PDB file of C-alpha atoms in Angstrom:
ATOM      1  CA  UNK A  24      38.107  -4.103 -15.461  1.00 58.00           C
ATOM      2  CA  UNK A  25      35.227  -3.967 -12.975  1.00 56.00           C
ATOM      3  CA  UNK A  26      37.664  -3.804 -10.049  1.00 63.00           C
ATOM      4  CA  UNK A  27      39.574  -0.948 -11.666  1.00 62.00           C
ATOM      5  CA  UNK A  28      36.353   0.926 -12.331  1.00 58.00           C
ATOM      6  CA  UNK A  29      35.280   0.471  -8.704  1.00 59.00           C
ATOM      7  CA  UNK A  30      38.613   1.848  -7.461  1.00 67.00           C
ATOM      8  CA  UNK A  31      38.077   4.939  -9.601  1.00 64.00           C
ATOM      9  CA  UNK A  32      34.622   5.448  -8.094  1.00 62.00           C
ATOM     10  CA  UNK A  33      32.559   4.394 -11.104  1.00 60.00           C
ATOM     11  CA  UNK A  34      29.278   2.587 -10.505  1.00 58.00           C
ATOM     12  CA  UNK A  35      26.786   0.836 -12.753  1.00 54.00           C
ATOM     13  CA  UNK A  36      23.988   2.947 -14.198  1.00 57.00           C
ATOM     14  CA  UNK A  37      21.138   0.608 -15.210  1.00 51.00           C
ATOM     15  CA  UNK A  38      19.703   3.229 -17.578  1.00 53.00           C
ATOM     16  CA  UNK A  39      22.966   3.868 -19.444  1.00 52.00           C
ATOM     17  CA  UNK A  40      22.295   1.319 -22.196  1.00 51.00           C
ATOM     18  CA  UNK A  41      18.851   2.799 -22.727  1.00 52.00           C
ATOM     19  CA  UNK A  42      20.307   6.299 -22.868  1.00 53.00           C
ATOM     20  CA  UNK A  43      22.888   5.260 -25.475  1.00 47.00           C
ATOM     21  CA  UNK A  44      20.165   3.608 -27.536  1.00 50.00           C
ATOM     22  CA  UNK A  45      18.183   6.839 -27.230  1.00 51.00           C
ATOM     23  CA  UNK A  46      21.155   8.884 -28.476  1.00 47.00           C
ATOM     24  CA  UNK A  47      21.722   6.620 -31.472  1.00 49.00           C
ATOM     25  CA  UNK A  48      18.102   6.736 -32.618  1.00 53.00           C
ATOM     26  CA  UNK A  49      16.666   9.217 -35.048  1.00 49.00           C
ATOM     27  CA  UNK A  50      14.873  12.057 -33.287  1.00 50.00           C
ATOM     28  CA  UNK A  51      11.274  11.025 -34.191  1.00 51.00           C
ATOM     29  CA  UNK A  52      11.853   7.492 -32.858  1.00 52.00           C
ATOM     30  CA  UNK A  53      13.626   8.280 -29.623  1.00 55.00           C
ATOM     31  CA  UNK A  54      12.270   6.668 -26.507  1.00 66.00           C
ATOM     32  CA  UNK A  55      13.929   5.104 -23.493  1.00 79.00           C
ATOM     33  CA  UNK A  56      11.779   1.999 -23.294  1.00 89.00           C
ATOM     34  CA  UNK A  57       8.569   0.905 -21.634  1.00 94.00           C
ATOM     35  CA  UNK A  58       7.148   0.880 -18.143  1.00 97.00           C
ATOM     36  CA  UNK A  59       4.250  -1.308 -17.024  1.00 96.00           C
ATOM     37  CA  UNK A  60       1.047  -0.187 -15.352  1.00 94.00           C
ATOM     38  CA  UNK A  61      -0.790  -2.981 -13.539  1.00 91.00           C
ATOM     39  CA  UNK A  62      -4.517  -2.241 -13.491  1.00 85.00           C
ATOM     40  CA  UNK A  63      -6.926  -3.808 -10.978  1.00 80.00           C
ATOM     41  CA  UNK A  64      -9.653  -5.754 -12.789  1.00 81.00           C
ATOM     42  CA  UNK A  65     -12.524  -7.769 -11.357  1.00 76.00           C
ATOM     43  CA  UNK A  66     -13.587  -9.377 -14.628  1.00 79.00           C
ATOM     44  CA  UNK A  67     -12.624  -9.826 -18.269  1.00 81.00           C
ATOM     45  CA  UNK A  68     -15.514  -7.520 -19.157  1.00 83.00           C
ATOM     46  CA  UNK A  69     -14.054  -4.744 -17.026  1.00 78.00           C
ATOM     47  CA  UNK A  70     -10.660  -5.136 -18.704  1.00 78.00           C
ATOM     48  CA  UNK A  71     -12.183  -5.094 -22.185  1.00 83.00           C
ATOM     49  CA  UNK A  72     -14.117  -1.947 -21.304  1.00 80.00           C
ATOM     50  CA  UNK A  73     -10.930  -0.281 -20.046  1.00 75.00           C
ATOM     51  CA  UNK A  74      -9.141  -1.160 -23.299  1.00 80.00           C
ATOM     52  CA  UNK A  75     -12.046   0.048 -25.401  1.00 78.00           C
ATOM     53  CA  UNK A  76     -12.241   3.390 -23.607  1.00 72.00           C
ATOM     54  CA  UNK A  77      -8.491   3.748 -23.141  1.00 71.00           C
ATOM     55  CA  UNK A  78      -9.030   4.485 -19.444  1.00 73.00           C
ATOM     56  CA  UNK A  79      -6.835   2.451 -17.144  1.00 76.00           C
ATOM     57  CA  UNK A  80      -7.354   2.990 -13.437  1.00 78.00           C
ATOM     58  CA  UNK A  81      -7.458   6.298 -11.610  1.00 84.00           C
ATOM     59  CA  UNK A  82      -3.856   7.324 -12.217  1.00 90.00           C
ATOM     60  CA  UNK A  83      -3.048   5.736 -15.581  1.00 90.00           C
ATOM     61  CA  UNK A  84      -3.560   8.829 -17.731  1.00 90.00           C
ATOM     62  CA  UNK A  85      -1.349  11.044 -15.557  1.00 93.00           C
ATOM     63  CA  UNK A  86       1.351   8.367 -15.333  1.00 95.00           C
ATOM     64  CA  UNK A  87       1.336   7.865 -19.110  1.00 94.00           C
ATOM     65  CA  UNK A  88       1.567  11.590 -19.852  1.00 95.00           C
ATOM     66  CA  UNK A  89       4.408  12.224 -17.409  1.00 95.00           C
ATOM     67  CA  UNK A  90       6.353   9.097 -18.413  1.00 96.00           C
ATOM     68  CA  UNK A  91       6.218  10.250 -22.034  1.00 95.00           C
ATOM     69  CA  UNK A  92       7.974  13.478 -21.053  1.00 93.00           C
ATOM     70  CA  UNK A  93      10.967  11.350 -20.040  1.00 92.00           C
ATOM     71  CA  UNK A  94      10.827   9.246 -23.209  1.00 94.00           C
ATOM     72  CA  UNK A  95       9.062   6.197 -21.781  1.00 95.00           C
ATOM     73  CA  UNK A  96       6.031   4.370 -23.142  1.00 95.00           C
ATOM     74  CA  UNK A  97       3.478   2.889 -20.763  1.00 95.00           C
ATOM     75  CA  UNK A  98       1.984  -0.559 -21.291  1.00 94.00           C
ATOM     76  CA  UNK A  99      -1.064  -1.586 -19.278  1.00 92.00           C
ATOM     77  CA  UNK A 100      -1.678  -5.091 -17.926  1.00 91.00           C
ATOM     78  CA  UNK A 101      -4.606  -6.432 -15.878  1.00 88.00           C
ATOM     79  CA  UNK A 102      -4.063  -7.829 -12.431  1.00 86.00           C
ATOM     80  CA  UNK A 103      -6.613 -10.030 -10.724  1.00 80.00           C
ATOM     81  CA  UNK A 104      -7.717 -12.046 -13.772  1.00 83.00           C
ATOM     82  CA  UNK A 105      -7.098 -15.819 -13.875  1.00 82.00           C
ATOM     83  CA  UNK A 106      -5.419 -15.564 -17.287  1.00 82.00           C
ATOM     84  CA  UNK A 107      -2.802 -13.188 -15.857  1.00 83.00           C
ATOM     85  CA  UNK A 108      -1.301 -15.083 -12.961  1.00 87.00           C
ATOM     86  CA  UNK A 109       1.701 -13.644 -11.141  1.00 89.00           C
ATOM     87  CA  UNK A 110       4.136 -15.991 -12.889  1.00 91.00           C
ATOM     88  CA  UNK A 111       2.657 -15.437 -16.364  1.00 92.00           C
ATOM     89  CA  UNK A 112       2.670 -11.675 -15.929  1.00 93.00           C
ATOM     90  CA  UNK A 113       6.306 -11.749 -14.826  1.00 95.00           C
ATOM     91  CA  UNK A 114       7.263 -13.850 -17.852  1.00 95.00           C
ATOM     92  CA  UNK A 115       5.617 -11.346 -20.202  1.00 95.00           C
ATOM     93  CA  UNK A 116       7.302  -8.378 -18.544  1.00 96.00           C
ATOM     94  CA  UNK A 117      10.751  -9.982 -18.587  1.00 95.00           C
ATOM     95  CA  UNK A 118      10.338 -11.054 -22.224  1.00 96.00           C
ATOM     96  CA  UNK A 119       9.504  -7.457 -23.163  1.00 95.00           C
ATOM     97  CA  UNK A 120      12.431  -6.059 -21.218  1.00 94.00           C
ATOM     98  CA  UNK A 121      10.198  -4.133 -18.804  1.00 96.00           C
ATOM     99  CA  UNK A 122      11.710  -3.670 -15.360  1.00 96.00           C
ATOM    100  CA  UNK A 123       9.710  -0.724 -13.991  1.00 97.00           C
ATOM    101  CA  UNK A 124       6.193  -1.346 -12.642  1.00 96.00           C
ATOM    102  CA  UNK A 125       3.382   0.825 -11.347  1.00 96.00           C
ATOM    103  CA  UNK A 126       0.851  -1.040  -9.247  1.00 92.00           C
ATOM    104  CA  UNK A 127      -2.634   0.355  -8.594  1.00 85.00           C
ATOM    105  CA  UNK A 128      -4.170  -2.384  -6.515  1.00 72.00           C
ATOM    106  CA  UNK A 129      -3.655  -4.654  -3.554  1.00 67.00           C
ATOM    107  CA  UNK A 130      -2.021  -7.921  -4.661  1.00 65.00           C
ATOM    108  CA  UNK A 131      -3.528 -10.927  -2.931  1.00 71.00           C
ATOM    109  CA  UNK A 132      -1.404 -13.254  -0.847  1.00 72.00           C
ATOM    110  CA  UNK A 133      -0.886 -15.681  -3.720  1.00 75.00           C
ATOM    111  CA  UNK A 134       0.288 -12.916  -6.069  1.00 81.00           C
ATOM    112  CA  UNK A 135       2.612 -11.535  -3.394  1.00 81.00           C
ATOM    113  CA  UNK A 136       4.121 -14.965  -2.810  1.00 81.00           C
ATOM    114  CA  UNK A 137       4.497 -15.966  -6.476  1.00 88.00           C
ATOM    115  CA  UNK A 138       5.575 -12.725  -8.141  1.00 92.00           C
ATOM    116  CA  UNK A 139       9.392 -12.409  -8.589  1.00 94.00           C
ATOM    117  CA  UNK A 140       9.735  -8.915  -7.139  1.00 94.00           C
ATOM    118  CA  UNK A 141      13.540  -9.156  -7.274  1.00 96.00           C
ATOM    119  CA  UNK A 142      13.499  -8.567 -11.046  1.00 96.00           C
ATOM    120  CA  UNK A 143      11.574  -5.307 -10.932  1.00 97.00           C
ATOM    121  CA  UNK A 144      11.517  -1.773  -9.598  1.00 97.00           C
ATOM    122  CA  UNK A 145       7.960  -1.417  -8.317  1.00 96.00           C
ATOM    123  CA  UNK A 146       5.897   1.498  -7.056  1.00 95.00           C
ATOM    124  CA  UNK A 147       2.408   1.464  -5.595  1.00 93.00           C
ATOM    125  CA  UNK A 148       0.188   4.389  -6.609  1.00 93.00           C
ATOM    126  CA  UNK A 149      -2.743   5.624  -4.537  1.00 86.00           C
ATOM    127  CA  UNK A 150      -2.500   3.119  -1.694  1.00 76.00           C
ATOM    128  CA  UNK A 151      -0.041   1.963   0.927  1.00 68.00           C
ATOM    129  CA  UNK A 152       0.512  -1.633   1.999  1.00 65.00           C
ATOM    130  CA  UNK A 153       1.953  -3.301   5.062  1.00 66.00           C
ATOM    131  CA  UNK A 154       2.612  -6.452   3.024  1.00 64.00           C
ATOM    132  CA  UNK A 155       4.326  -6.398   0.655  1.00 77.00           C
ATOM    133  CA  UNK A 156       6.085  -3.276   1.882  1.00 84.00           C
ATOM    134  CA  UNK A 157       6.329  -1.411  -1.418  1.00 90.00           C
ATOM    135  CA  UNK A 158       7.378   2.190  -1.914  1.00 94.00           C
ATOM    136  CA  UNK A 159       4.264   4.211  -2.642  1.00 94.00           C
ATOM    137  CA  UNK A 160       2.818   7.573  -3.605  1.00 95.00           C
ATOM    138  CA  UNK A 161      -0.470   8.309  -1.886  1.00 93.00           C
ATOM    139  CA  UNK A 162      -2.770  11.158  -0.964  1.00 94.00           C
ATOM    140  CA  UNK A 163      -2.292  12.569   2.529  1.00 96.00           C
ATOM    141  CA  UNK A 164      -5.667  11.397   3.840  1.00 95.00           C
ATOM    142  CA  UNK A 165      -5.125  12.746   7.344  1.00 96.00           C
ATOM    143  CA  UNK A 166      -4.358  16.206   5.999  1.00 97.00           C
ATOM    144  CA  UNK A 167      -7.400  15.947   3.701  1.00 97.00           C
ATOM    145  CA  UNK A 168      -9.764  15.429   6.640  1.00 98.00           C
ATOM    146  CA  UNK A 169      -8.205  18.329   8.539  1.00 98.00           C
ATOM    147  CA  UNK A 170      -8.537  20.552   5.464  1.00 98.00           C
ATOM    148  CA  UNK A 171     -12.198  19.595   5.070  1.00 98.00           C
ATOM    149  CA  UNK A 172     -12.711  20.268   8.772  1.00 97.00           C
ATOM    150  CA  UNK A 173     -11.315  23.791   8.490  1.00 96.00           C
ATOM    151  CA  UNK A 174     -13.634  24.493   5.571  1.00 97.00           C
ATOM    152  CA  UNK A 175     -16.865  23.316   7.186  1.00 97.00           C
ATOM    153  CA  UNK A 176     -16.075  24.904  10.542  1.00 95.00           C
ATOM    154  CA  UNK A 177     -15.749  28.245   8.758  1.00 95.00           C
ATOM    155  CA  UNK A 178     -19.304  27.727   7.484  1.00 96.00           C
ATOM    156  CA  UNK A 179     -20.841  27.205  10.907  1.00 95.00           C
ATOM    157  CA  UNK A 180     -20.963  23.409  11.058  1.00 96.00           C
ATOM    158  CA  UNK A 181     -20.047  22.010  14.465  1.00 95.00           C
ATOM    159  CA  UNK A 182     -21.190  18.367  14.721  1.00 96.00           C
ATOM    160  CA  UNK A 183     -19.108  16.609  12.086  1.00 97.00           C
ATOM    161  CA  UNK A 184     -19.511  12.890  11.406  1.00 98.00           C
ATOM    162  CA  UNK A 185     -17.529  10.424   9.291  1.00 98.00           C
ATOM    163  CA  UNK A 186     -19.378   7.734   7.285  1.00 97.00           C
ATOM    164  CA  UNK A 187     -17.407   5.121   5.322  1.00 96.00           C
ATOM    165  CA  UNK A 188     -17.850   1.622   4.032  1.00 94.00           C
ATOM    166  CA  UNK A 189     -15.515  -0.948   5.565  1.00 92.00           C
ATOM    167  CA  UNK A 190     -13.647  -1.421   2.283  1.00 86.00           C
ATOM    168  CA  UNK A 191     -13.066   2.333   1.980  1.00 88.00           C
ATOM    169  CA  UNK A 192     -11.600   2.438   5.473  1.00 91.00           C
ATOM    170  CA  UNK A 193      -9.424  -0.587   4.705  1.00 87.00           C
ATOM    171  CA  UNK A 194      -8.171   0.867   1.415  1.00 83.00           C
ATOM    172  CA  UNK A 195      -6.611   3.800   3.280  1.00 87.00           C
ATOM    173  CA  UNK A 196      -5.298   1.702   6.190  1.00 87.00           C
ATOM    174  CA  UNK A 197      -7.568   3.701   8.497  1.00 92.00           C
ATOM    175  CA  UNK A 198      -6.020   7.052   7.544  1.00 94.00           C
ATOM    176  CA  UNK A 199      -9.351   8.870   7.159  1.00 95.00           C
ATOM    177  CA  UNK A 200     -10.407   7.692  10.612  1.00 97.00           C
ATOM    178  CA  UNK A 201      -7.056   8.836  12.003  1.00 97.00           C
ATOM    179  CA  UNK A 202      -7.580  12.286  10.503  1.00 97.00           C
ATOM    180  CA  UNK A 203     -11.114  12.425  11.871  1.00 97.00           C
ATOM    181  CA  UNK A 204      -9.939  11.552  15.372  1.00 97.00           C
ATOM    182  CA  UNK A 205      -7.240  14.225  15.163  1.00 97.00           C
ATOM    183  CA  UNK A 206      -9.866  16.766  14.074  1.00 97.00           C
ATOM    184  CA  UNK A 207     -11.996  15.836  17.086  1.00 96.00           C
ATOM    185  CA  UNK A 208      -8.993  16.109  19.404  1.00 96.00           C
ATOM    186  CA  UNK A 209      -8.389  19.659  18.163  1.00 95.00           C
ATOM    187  CA  UNK A 210     -12.013  20.618  18.857  1.00 94.00           C
ATOM    188  CA  UNK A 211     -13.056  18.709  22.001  1.00 91.00           C
ATOM    189  CA  UNK A 212     -15.716  21.320  22.810  1.00 86.00           C
ATOM    190  CA  UNK A 213     -18.002  19.859  20.129  1.00 85.00           C
ATOM    191  CA  UNK A 214     -17.964  16.379  21.614  1.00 86.00           C
ATOM    192  CA  UNK A 215     -16.843  12.982  20.352  1.00 89.00           C
ATOM    193  CA  UNK A 216     -18.919  11.371  17.608  1.00 96.00           C
ATOM    194  CA  UNK A 217     -18.055   7.767  16.687  1.00 97.00           C
ATOM    195  CA  UNK A 218     -17.421   7.196  12.972  1.00 98.00           C
ATOM    196  CA  UNK A 219     -20.143   5.333  11.097  1.00 98.00           C
ATOM    197  CA  UNK A 220     -18.341   2.448   9.374  1.00 97.00           C
ATOM    198  CA  UNK A 221     -20.381  -0.371   7.869  1.00 95.00           C
ATOM    199  CA  UNK A 222     -19.803  -3.048   5.255  1.00 93.00           C
ATOM    200  CA  UNK A 223     -22.637  -1.424   3.324  1.00 92.00           C
ATOM    201  CA  UNK A 224     -24.088   2.031   4.024  1.00 94.00           C
ATOM    202  CA  UNK A 225     -27.872   2.196   3.768  1.00 94.00           C
ATOM    203  CA  UNK A 226     -30.371   4.968   4.439  1.00 96.00           C
ATOM    204  CA  UNK A 227     -32.039   3.799   7.657  1.00 97.00           C
ATOM    205  CA  UNK A 228     -28.976   3.242   9.852  1.00 98.00           C
ATOM    206  CA  UNK A 229     -27.261   6.363   8.484  1.00 98.00           C
ATOM    207  CA  UNK A 230     -30.225   8.654   9.268  1.00 98.00           C
ATOM    208  CA  UNK A 231     -30.556   7.090  12.729  1.00 98.00           C
ATOM    209  CA  UNK A 232     -26.868   7.810  13.399  1.00 98.00           C
ATOM    210  CA  UNK A 233     -27.282  11.426  12.247  1.00 98.00           C
ATOM    211  CA  UNK A 234     -30.209  11.987  14.590  1.00 97.00           C
ATOM    212  CA  UNK A 235     -28.687  10.167  17.564  1.00 97.00           C
ATOM    213  CA  UNK A 236     -25.573  12.350  17.579  1.00 97.00           C
ATOM    214  CA  UNK A 237     -27.070  15.585  16.240  1.00 97.00           C
ATOM    215  CA  UNK A 238     -24.703  15.590  13.254  1.00 98.00           C
ATOM    216  CA  UNK A 239     -24.859  18.633  10.986  1.00 97.00           C
ATOM    217  CA  UNK A 240     -22.158  17.684   8.441  1.00 98.00           C
ATOM    218  CA  UNK A 241     -21.091  14.289   7.086  1.00 98.00           C
ATOM    219  CA  UNK A 242     -17.681  13.455   5.654  1.00 98.00           C
ATOM    220  CA  UNK A 243     -18.028  10.502   3.277  1.00 96.00           C
ATOM    221  CA  UNK A 244     -17.242   9.350  -0.274  1.00 90.00           C
ATOM    222  CA  UNK A 245     -19.312  10.123  -3.344  1.00 78.00           C
ATOM    223  CA  UNK A 246     -19.389   6.471  -4.484  1.00 73.00           C
ATOM    224  CA  UNK A 247     -20.631   3.350  -2.736  1.00 67.00           C
ATOM    225  CA  UNK A 248     -20.031  -0.274  -3.699  1.00 55.00           C
ATOM    226  CA  UNK A 249     -22.806  -2.042  -5.592  1.00 45.00           C
ATOM    227  CA  UNK A 250     -21.878  -5.682  -5.796  1.00 41.00           C
ATOM    228  CA  UNK A 251     -18.470  -7.077  -6.788  1.00 39.00           C
ATOM    229  CA  UNK A 252     -18.144  -5.356 -10.155  1.00 37.00           C
ATOM    230  CA  UNK A 253     -19.016  -1.688  -9.842  1.00 46.00           C
ATOM    231  CA  UNK A 254     -19.457   1.394  -7.719  1.00 59.00           C
ATOM    232  CA  UNK A 255     -22.428   3.753  -7.860  1.00 67.00           C
ATOM    233  CA  UNK A 256     -22.968   7.397  -6.994  1.00 80.00           C
ATOM    234  CA  UNK A 257     -24.087   7.665  -3.391  1.00 84.00           C
ATOM    235  CA  UNK A 258     -27.770   8.628  -2.972  1.00 91.00           C
ATOM    236  CA  UNK A 259     -27.179  10.380   0.363  1.00 94.00           C
ATOM    237  CA  UNK A 260     -28.739  13.625  -0.850  1.00 94.00           C
ATOM    238  CA  UNK A 261     -31.913  11.706  -1.686  1.00 95.00           C
ATOM    239  CA  UNK A 262     -31.823   9.931   1.668  1.00 97.00           C
ATOM    240  CA  UNK A 263     -31.654  13.244   3.511  1.00 98.00           C
ATOM    241  CA  UNK A 264     -34.512  14.687   1.452  1.00 97.00           C
ATOM    242  CA  UNK A 265     -36.679  11.615   2.091  1.00 98.00           C
ATOM    243  CA  UNK A 266     -36.068  12.027   5.834  1.00 98.00           C
ATOM    244  CA  UNK A 267     -37.108  15.688   5.691  1.00 98.00           C
ATOM    245  CA  UNK A 268     -33.551  16.938   6.258  1.00 98.00           C
ATOM    246  CA  UNK A 269     -32.506  19.925   4.162  1.00 98.00           C
ATOM    247  CA  UNK A 270     -29.034  19.864   2.579  1.00 97.00           C
ATOM    248  CA  UNK A 271     -26.898  21.910   2.996  1.00 97.00           C
ATOM    249  CA  UNK A 272     -28.837  24.021   5.512  1.00 96.00           C
ATOM    250  CA  UNK A 273     -29.494  21.383   8.181  1.00 98.00           C
ATOM    251  CA  UNK A 274     -26.885  18.806   7.211  1.00 98.00           C
ATOM    252  CA  UNK A 275     -23.937  19.307   4.872  1.00 98.00           C
ATOM    253  CA  UNK A 276     -22.295  16.586   2.800  1.00 97.00           C
ATOM    254  CA  UNK A 277     -18.573  16.517   2.005  1.00 97.00           C
ATOM    255  CA  UNK A 278     -16.842  13.975  -0.208  1.00 95.00           C
ATOM    256  CA  UNK A 279     -13.287  13.131   0.795  1.00 95.00           C
ATOM    257  CA  UNK A 280     -12.396  12.157  -2.771  1.00 90.00           C
ATOM    258  CA  UNK A 281     -14.021  13.965  -5.686  1.00 87.00           C
ATOM    259  CA  UNK A 282     -12.081  11.871  -8.189  1.00 77.00           C
ATOM    260  CA  UNK A 283     -14.474   8.968  -7.564  1.00 67.00           C
ATOM    261  CA  UNK A 284     -17.259  10.896  -9.320  1.00 71.00           C
ATOM    262  CA  UNK A 285     -15.693  14.148 -10.617  1.00 70.00           C
ATOM    263  CA  UNK A 286     -18.881  15.318 -12.323  1.00 74.00           C
ATOM    264  CA  UNK A 287     -20.894  15.179  -9.079  1.00 80.00           C
ATOM    265  CA  UNK A 288     -21.379  18.775  -7.832  1.00 88.00           C
ATOM    266  CA  UNK A 289     -20.548  17.990  -4.208  1.00 93.00           C
ATOM    267  CA  UNK A 290     -18.234  20.077  -2.085  1.00 96.00           C
ATOM    268  CA  UNK A 291     -15.152  18.277  -0.912  1.00 96.00           C
ATOM    269  CA  UNK A 292     -11.582  17.182  -1.359  1.00 96.00           C
ATOM    270  CA  UNK A 293      -9.753  16.794  -4.656  1.00 94.00           C
ATOM    271  CA  UNK A 294      -6.942  14.342  -3.955  1.00 92.00           C
ATOM    272  CA  UNK A 295      -4.714  15.746  -6.711  1.00 92.00           C
ATOM    273  CA  UNK A 296      -4.808  12.522  -8.707  1.00 91.00           C
ATOM    274  CA  UNK A 297      -2.727  13.938 -11.556  1.00 93.00           C
ATOM    275  CA  UNK A 298      -0.025  15.117  -9.168  1.00 95.00           C
ATOM    276  CA  UNK A 299       0.085  11.665  -7.577  1.00 95.00           C
ATOM    277  CA  UNK A 300       0.652  10.167 -11.028  1.00 95.00           C
ATOM    278  CA  UNK A 301       3.453  12.609 -11.827  1.00 96.00           C
ATOM    279  CA  UNK A 302       5.134  12.031  -8.475  1.00 97.00           C
ATOM    280  CA  UNK A 303       4.914   8.278  -9.007  1.00 96.00           C
ATOM    281  CA  UNK A 304       6.786   8.527 -12.315  1.00 97.00           C
ATOM    282  CA  UNK A 305       9.518  10.650 -10.753  1.00 96.00           C
ATOM    283  CA  UNK A 306      10.020   8.199  -7.900  1.00 97.00           C
ATOM    284  CA  UNK A 307      10.000   5.070 -10.064  1.00 97.00           C
ATOM    285  CA  UNK A 308      12.541   6.518 -12.502  1.00 96.00           C
ATOM    286  CA  UNK A 309      14.759   7.404  -9.551  1.00 95.00           C
ATOM    287  CA  UNK A 310      14.572   3.766  -8.403  1.00 96.00           C
ATOM    288  CA  UNK A 311      15.446   2.547 -11.899  1.00 95.00           C
ATOM    289  CA  UNK A 312      18.365   4.942 -12.154  1.00 92.00           C
ATOM    290  CA  UNK A 313      20.058   3.584  -9.031  1.00 93.00           C
ATOM    291  CA  UNK A 314      19.115  -0.023  -9.749  1.00 94.00           C
ATOM    292  CA  UNK A 315      16.682  -0.594  -6.879  1.00 95.00           C
ATOM    293  CA  UNK A 316      14.982  -3.934  -7.448  1.00 95.00           C
ATOM    294  CA  UNK A 317      12.809  -6.109  -5.258  1.00 95.00           C
ATOM    295  CA  UNK A 318      11.010  -5.316  -2.027  1.00 93.00           C
ATOM    296  CA  UNK A 319      12.713  -2.506  -0.100  1.00 93.00           C
ATOM    297  CA  UNK A 320      14.087  -3.197   3.364  1.00 92.00           C
ATOM    298  CA  UNK A 321      12.521   0.068   4.497  1.00 92.00           C
ATOM    299  CA  UNK A 322       9.629   1.246   2.356  1.00 92.00           C
ATOM    300  CA  UNK A 323       9.083   4.919   1.531  1.00 93.00           C
ATOM    301  CA  UNK A 324       5.789   6.769   1.315  1.00 93.00           C
ATOM    302  CA  UNK A 325       5.457  10.048  -0.567  1.00 95.00           C
ATOM    303  CA  UNK A 326       2.375  12.005   0.560  1.00 96.00           C
ATOM    304  CA  UNK A 327       0.616  14.357  -1.857  1.00 96.00           C
ATOM    305  CA  UNK A 328      -1.589  17.103  -0.443  1.00 95.00           C
ATOM    306  CA  UNK A 329      -5.187  17.631  -1.525  1.00 95.00           C
ATOM    307  CA  UNK A 330      -7.155  20.804  -2.166  1.00 95.00           C
ATOM    308  CA  UNK A 331     -10.699  21.950  -1.433  1.00 96.00           C
ATOM    309  CA  UNK A 332     -13.407  22.266  -4.094  1.00 94.00           C
ATOM    310  CA  UNK A 333     -16.635  24.183  -3.633  1.00 95.00           C
ATOM    311  CA  UNK A 334     -19.993  22.509  -4.250  1.00 95.00           C
ATOM    312  CA  UNK A 335     -23.699  22.669  -3.570  1.00 95.00           C
ATOM    313  CA  UNK A 336     -23.685  20.351  -0.550  1.00 96.00           C
ATOM    314  CA  UNK A 337     -22.282  22.795   2.041  1.00 98.00           C
ATOM    315  CA  UNK A 338     -23.217  26.315   3.064  1.00 96.00           C
ATOM    316  CA  UNK A 339     -21.362  29.324   1.719  1.00 92.00           C
ATOM    317  CA  UNK A 340     -18.447  30.519   3.896  1.00 88.00           C
ATOM    318  CA  UNK A 341     -19.307  33.016   6.597  1.00 79.00           C
ATOM    319  CA  UNK A 342     -17.939  36.480   5.863  1.00 72.00           C
TER     320      UNK A 342
END
């Protein structure tokens, strides 16, 4: 029967059984199944807080909302906790009949080695990885830096610096630095300023770097790491004020990702987090539809553009 079907050009549709189940159900109960969202957690306390608040990662809400439009539920699982090893997590997913996964973290080497990727269609959201080479949806960080550059140049800033923590640079595989170098290459008349990248950004070295290179606008992030469990709002505005530097007149501040602290009234880049979540659902369902399982031979990256948001930390545009 299979040979005859192949001769006629028919191929297996892995979602067909789910679709037929959907058709047979009563309208109020119709859904196509469940997808899994793997949430990075550093502690049991962090996971319990996420469950209590119903807030799972940066993209979870957008993924859940868009998946529901297609008839899919979303079930969240922690990743990084001892109780949820790679093998145990896989057993739970297989037992529940879940074959589509969203991943919002970097799996460690042990997880990568132990997890049976061949059973699942997997998509990384918000980051890209060299290993394992997963398909991913991510913000176009290079374009974001160029967009921010256009905005601050139109406001009279000329000596633009980039300040990141080492982990922030690593999380984007150096993409922000690449964008910054491209921005400098397009405007060589303003001179080359080395990026300020440190394991931990503190006031003294940052102010010294500003003064040494005559920087009048800093591209950075609005959150800094504070120990292994949490991030805090950056106090850069306070650091500038303590050094007698007026913001935004003398030095402007631009966040490259407002979604870290959306309530902070900084100017900067909105990475279109909701659009990344929607795009991730579309791509994962496409993988499920054609039966793509395991690690791809050639991974795909879908880039989502950002947009500029006004804020108090840069001058008004010149008319």
